[in-house]
XYZ file of C-alpha atoms in Angstrom:
388
model
C -0.001 0.007 -0.015
C 2.828 2.365 0.829
C 4.240 1.862 -2.649
C 1.056 2.911 -4.476
C 1.598 6.301 -6.185
C -0.614 9.118 -4.839
C -2.324 9.697 -8.164
C -3.423 6.061 -8.221
C -4.684 5.941 -4.683
C -8.265 6.956 -5.441
C -8.426 4.455 -8.295
C -7.236 1.748 -5.898
C -9.905 2.657 -3.342
C -12.608 2.831 -6.020
C -11.713 -0.603 -7.367
C -11.699 -2.059 -3.888
C -15.105 -0.711 -2.910
C -16.705 -1.322 -6.275
C -15.584 -4.909 -6.059
C -17.046 -5.222 -2.594
C -20.277 -3.459 -3.497
C -20.814 -5.674 -6.545
C -21.408 -8.652 -4.230
C -23.091 -6.961 -1.336
C -26.632 -7.805 -2.402
C -25.918 -11.510 -2.768
C -23.108 -12.048 -0.282
C -23.260 -9.335 2.354
C -20.134 -8.907 4.420
C -20.381 -10.310 7.924
C -19.861 -8.006 10.934
C -16.542 -9.663 11.568
C -15.221 -9.064 8.042
C -16.402 -5.523 7.393
C -15.975 -2.282 9.356
C -19.014 -0.091 10.022
C -17.511 2.400 7.589
C -17.237 -0.072 4.701
C -20.796 -1.296 5.234
C -22.022 2.304 5.332
C -20.254 3.043 2.044
C -21.751 -0.069 0.416
C -25.221 0.830 1.660
C -24.935 4.397 0.391
C -23.925 3.112 -3.000
C -26.325 0.214 -3.394
C -29.464 1.462 -1.592
C -29.146 5.240 -1.908
C -27.492 5.538 -5.314
C -24.513 7.676 -4.261
C -21.391 7.708 -6.405
C -18.387 6.112 -4.757
C -16.526 9.350 -4.046
C -19.629 10.896 -2.442
C -20.353 7.725 -0.485
C -16.833 7.717 0.911
C -17.072 11.322 2.156
C -20.655 10.863 3.384
C -19.686 7.779 5.413
C -17.481 10.038 7.545
C -20.677 11.705 8.866
C -22.781 8.567 9.214
C -22.500 5.091 10.705
C -25.093 2.495 9.844
C -25.581 -0.723 11.798
C -25.319 -3.702 9.431
C -27.321 -5.832 11.829
C -30.344 -3.496 11.800
C -31.154 -1.475 8.690
C -34.913 -1.126 9.411
C -34.731 2.577 10.102
C -32.888 3.662 6.890
C -35.001 1.224 4.859
C -38.189 2.764 6.260
C -36.905 6.283 5.492
C -36.145 5.345 1.863
C -39.519 3.671 1.535
C -41.294 6.745 2.816
C -39.547 9.041 0.336
C -40.286 6.663 -2.541
C -43.968 6.531 -1.495
C -44.025 10.333 -2.062
C -42.578 9.929 -5.557
C -38.920 10.749 -4.854
C -36.845 9.077 -7.542
C -33.309 7.665 -7.243
C -31.723 10.952 -8.232
C -33.715 12.924 -5.630
C -32.858 10.378 -2.930
C -29.131 10.366 -3.817
C -28.957 14.175 -3.671
C -30.927 14.307 -0.445
C -28.806 11.707 1.374
C -25.582 13.340 0.139
C -26.681 16.691 1.543
C -28.232 15.361 4.766
C -27.087 11.827 5.520
C -28.486 11.965 9.060
C -31.974 11.719 7.574
C -31.425 7.966 7.288
C -31.453 7.807 11.108
C -34.448 10.098 11.540
C -37.347 9.068 13.781
C -39.878 8.276 11.093
C -43.292 8.442 12.750
C -42.396 11.190 15.198
C -40.468 13.568 12.898
C -40.260 12.849 9.181
C -43.663 11.442 8.229
C -45.734 14.179 9.949
C -43.705 16.907 8.138
C -44.162 15.361 4.730
C -47.859 14.767 5.388
C -48.319 18.396 6.463
C -46.608 19.722 3.321
C -48.739 17.503 1.106
C -51.922 18.557 2.889
C -51.018 22.185 2.198
C -50.565 21.754 -1.550
C -46.849 20.957 -1.760
C -46.917 17.760 -3.798
C -45.161 16.032 -6.679
C -42.157 17.755 -8.198
C -42.761 20.796 -5.985
C -42.297 18.640 -2.876
C -39.248 16.884 -4.281
C -37.485 20.144 -5.255
C -38.387 21.837 -1.972
C -36.890 19.058 0.174
C -33.807 18.488 -1.971
C -33.036 22.194 -2.347
C -33.556 23.049 1.304
C -32.848 20.038 3.518
C -32.771 22.366 6.552
C -36.571 22.125 6.450
C -36.351 18.516 7.691
C -34.565 19.767 10.842
C -37.214 22.337 11.701
C -39.876 21.605 14.285
C -43.266 20.997 12.687
C -45.310 22.537 15.552
C -42.907 25.291 16.589
C -41.711 26.414 13.172
C -43.243 24.982 9.988
C -46.899 25.311 11.019
C -46.509 28.895 12.330
C -44.675 29.867 9.179
C -47.489 28.529 7.021
C -50.094 30.304 9.145
C -48.238 33.647 8.848
C -47.956 33.271 5.089
C -51.620 32.332 4.676
C -52.738 35.251 6.823
C -50.597 37.667 4.797
C -51.315 36.435 1.310
C -54.930 35.445 1.995
C -54.988 32.806 -0.786
C -53.068 29.529 -0.926
C -51.892 29.943 -4.547
C -49.862 33.016 -3.596
C -48.370 31.172 -0.595
C -47.182 28.320 -2.802
C -45.873 30.700 -5.477
C -43.801 32.552 -2.858
C -42.402 29.294 -1.422
C -41.432 28.130 -4.931
C -39.427 31.316 -5.385
C -37.735 31.018 -1.992
C -37.901 27.807 0.018
C -36.280 29.732 2.900
C -39.723 31.112 3.714
C -40.322 27.826 5.520
C -36.974 27.731 7.359
C -36.289 31.309 8.491
C -38.138 32.803 11.456
C -40.782 34.702 9.468
C -42.351 36.281 12.536
C -39.008 37.720 13.661
C -37.498 38.559 10.251
C -40.257 39.204 7.712
C -43.229 40.334 9.791
C -41.543 43.494 11.207
C -40.430 44.443 7.686
C -43.901 44.010 6.277
C -45.484 45.927 9.142
C -43.062 48.817 8.653
C -43.715 49.045 4.910
C -47.473 48.948 5.334
C -47.314 51.622 8.043
C -45.200 53.760 5.715
C -47.910 53.673 3.053
C -47.042 50.822 0.681
C -50.444 49.498 -0.484
C -51.005 46.034 0.903
C -52.149 44.549 -2.442
C -48.952 45.799 -4.108
C -46.811 44.531 -1.258
C -48.429 41.092 -1.420
C -47.603 40.792 -5.123
C -44.076 42.074 -4.483
C -43.394 39.576 -1.688
C -44.840 36.736 -3.770
C -42.494 37.578 -6.660
C -39.429 38.629 -4.630
C -39.681 37.109 -1.123
C -35.925 37.221 -0.458
C -35.988 41.018 -0.721
C -37.606 41.183 2.734
C -35.322 38.614 4.333
C -33.011 41.367 5.569
C -32.204 43.010 8.884
C -34.843 45.488 10.001
C -32.319 48.383 10.320
C -31.092 47.827 6.766
C -34.602 47.768 5.397
C -35.456 51.057 7.106
C -32.285 52.734 5.791
C -32.934 51.555 2.203
C -36.595 52.538 2.404
C -35.698 56.076 3.505
C -33.017 56.375 0.792
C -35.582 55.552 -1.873
C -37.956 58.179 -0.428
C -35.163 60.778 -0.535
C -35.091 60.340 -4.322
C -38.609 61.770 -4.408
C -40.448 58.483 -4.839
C -43.523 57.971 -2.656
C -44.282 54.510 -1.232
C -47.486 54.482 -3.323
C -45.601 55.093 -6.573
C -45.450 52.185 -9.072
C -41.648 52.286 -9.222
C -41.069 52.531 -5.454
C -40.782 48.832 -4.678
C -38.680 48.158 -7.799
C -36.287 50.914 -6.730
C -36.251 49.466 -3.206
C -35.511 46.003 -4.566
C -32.528 47.175 -6.605
C -31.111 49.321 -3.828
C -31.366 46.653 -1.154
C -29.710 44.085 -3.414
C -26.482 46.178 -3.366
C -24.156 47.185 -0.614
C -23.563 50.897 -0.213
C -20.006 50.373 -1.501
C -21.247 48.654 -4.652
C -23.840 51.356 -5.283
C -21.248 54.090 -4.903
C -18.882 52.347 -7.311
C -21.571 52.141 -9.995
C -22.425 55.795 -9.508
C -18.723 56.707 -9.867
C -18.477 54.643 -13.052
C -21.320 56.602 -14.620
C -19.937 59.910 -13.412
C -16.562 59.088 -14.997
C -18.421 58.618 -18.277
C -20.080 62.006 -18.139
C -23.249 61.394 -16.127
C -24.304 63.947 -13.578
C -26.020 63.093 -10.294
C -29.246 64.400 -11.774
C -28.797 62.128 -14.820
C -28.140 59.051 -12.673
C -30.988 59.425 -10.203
C -33.618 60.641 -12.661
C -32.795 57.599 -14.777
C -32.924 55.334 -11.775
C -36.360 56.622 -10.769
C -37.724 55.843 -14.226
C -36.157 52.411 -14.485
C -34.192 51.318 -11.416
C -32.984 48.092 -12.992
C -30.471 50.062 -15.058
C -28.337 50.199 -11.879
C -28.656 46.442 -11.438
C -26.011 46.034 -14.141
C -22.432 45.321 -13.042
C -19.754 47.978 -13.198
C -18.095 46.124 -16.081
C -21.328 45.992 -18.049
C -22.001 49.675 -17.464
C -18.544 50.568 -18.832
C -18.856 48.260 -21.843
C -22.355 49.480 -22.702
C -21.373 53.143 -22.466
C -18.234 52.512 -24.539
C -20.342 50.903 -27.244
C -22.984 53.645 -27.306
C -20.563 56.566 -27.153
C -17.615 55.342 -29.189
C -19.108 52.770 -31.599
C -22.602 54.087 -32.242
C -21.543 57.713 -31.540
C -24.703 58.422 -29.595
C -25.120 61.537 -27.488
C -25.138 61.038 -23.719
C -28.550 62.770 -23.598
C -29.985 60.018 -25.835
C -28.882 57.293 -23.420
C -30.099 59.181 -20.362
C -33.488 59.712 -21.994
C -34.085 55.977 -22.365
C -32.920 54.000 -19.295
C -33.514 50.632 -20.944
C -30.446 51.241 -23.099
C -28.363 50.072 -20.071
C -30.363 46.849 -19.787
C -29.917 45.393 -23.250
C -27.528 42.512 -23.884
C -24.402 43.898 -25.592
C -23.158 40.794 -27.340
C -26.391 39.047 -28.235
C -28.529 42.078 -29.152
C -26.692 45.345 -29.708
C -23.582 44.238 -31.606
C -25.383 41.868 -33.971
C -27.997 44.497 -34.801
C -25.388 47.191 -35.261
C -23.405 44.974 -37.667
C -26.533 44.316 -39.721
C -27.477 47.991 -39.836
C -23.986 49.097 -40.869
C -24.030 46.570 -43.738
C -27.407 47.933 -44.815
C -25.963 51.471 -44.682
C -22.955 50.408 -46.774
C -25.350 48.963 -49.395
C -27.411 52.196 -49.364
C -30.434 50.216 -48.195
C -30.992 52.485 -45.189
C -29.676 55.916 -44.186
C -27.145 56.285 -41.400
C -29.137 58.116 -38.761
C -27.820 57.808 -35.211
C -31.118 58.526 -33.557
C -32.983 56.058 -35.739
C -30.360 53.423 -35.190
C -30.670 53.933 -31.470
C -34.422 53.459 -31.769
C -33.951 50.252 -33.781
C -32.024 48.780 -30.861
C -35.224 48.973 -28.814
C -37.430 47.000 -31.240
C -38.459 43.539 -30.199
C -36.601 40.693 -31.866
C -39.405 39.565 -34.200
C -39.954 43.021 -35.664
C -36.249 43.705 -36.163
C -35.780 40.265 -37.748
C -38.684 40.749 -40.141
C -38.082 44.323 -41.275
C -34.282 44.545 -41.300
C -32.987 41.024 -41.920
C -35.576 38.942 -43.811
C -36.662 41.911 -45.900
C -33.106 42.406 -47.201
C -31.987 38.817 -47.747
C -32.523 39.093 -51.478
C -30.045 41.966 -51.569
C -27.637 40.656 -48.905
C -27.976 36.831 -48.902
C -25.621 36.273 -45.976
C -27.189 38.899 -43.741
C -28.806 36.371 -41.415
C -25.515 34.453 -41.093
C -23.702 37.715 -40.258
C -26.330 38.481 -37.631
C -25.951 35.127 -35.893
C -22.155 34.969 -36.349
C -21.615 37.859 -33.961
C -23.362 36.085 -31.114
C -21.636 32.765 -31.875
C -18.217 34.446 -31.931
C -18.799 35.862 -28.471
C -19.956 32.531 -27.092
C -16.918 30.763 -28.560
C -14.646 33.386 -26.988
C -16.286 32.875 -23.614
C -15.864 29.106 -23.888
C -12.184 29.493 -24.735
C -11.683 31.752 -21.767
C -13.073 29.030 -19.524
C -10.682 26.477 -21.029
C -7.616 28.723 -20.851
C -8.177 30.186 -17.401
């Protein structure tokens, strides 16, 4: 063993355990010939579907008794009765191996039954449990049931409750009464209409899973921009602001200022479409470089239409610009900066119909040129992954 090269050690272990596991179902190892660890590995592979490497690491957190496998067998049977397939079970056991030793009738079964009774069934149930195994550790009576009650009282209808849980399974594992309820109460008291807040929380539940003091600070900062809590854009502005640290926000503001934007430009644009500041600093620089130096647009044009900062540079703007410049070179359209800027805002189907398909008889390879730009970028990104 000492002479086995390091790079071959894993292969040696794999071969040894695979050989043992191949016979476990017909000739199980006796307690005297197998350590608890080796039996656990074999069980995780044969009964739970774990790959060898995962089974080896998982066995360090779990010890199964070869003489009594009734508990893990019952756990697996319960999950299968709820439609969990082999892949679900393997992922679940790898993430939370202790579940195999769970007290079935006292802990696990009542939780699954409660979730099913409240509309969490089929794939929804499988994904919920596999994605957030912490749920299985939460008390049914002290945590899960109170969380459901709070969500039902807030949303009023069950469909909204389920939609919110799908978007963030943590709604069932965090302390909603301590974390989310104070945030909701504050926003309602500050004038956010309850029907708008319900829709917002259903679509973006994680936005309110923040410290109360941070929520208040962000809320007040949005109000300082001149947006009222009743305004349609208030919660979108709040969502973008609270998703960034103050440092990140300041860096993005400085990037835009370095490119000629004034404070008035930045915040008036943000109020009209806050998602323009959701872009990374790198994207903001690249977008502005393209608009100012390639398309030669005026800064005022970009400021007037905030969505310019939200378009995809390499899959929308560059391909369209290449097509339009070819059409200009063929005298098929006039080179008009303002019109070209407007053409960037058209939906894909309209642009495709009126500026590509319409001109294929005059420029047969126009469609290929359009798609080639996107493909070239994708290839470059793939090469970067390989090289670095």
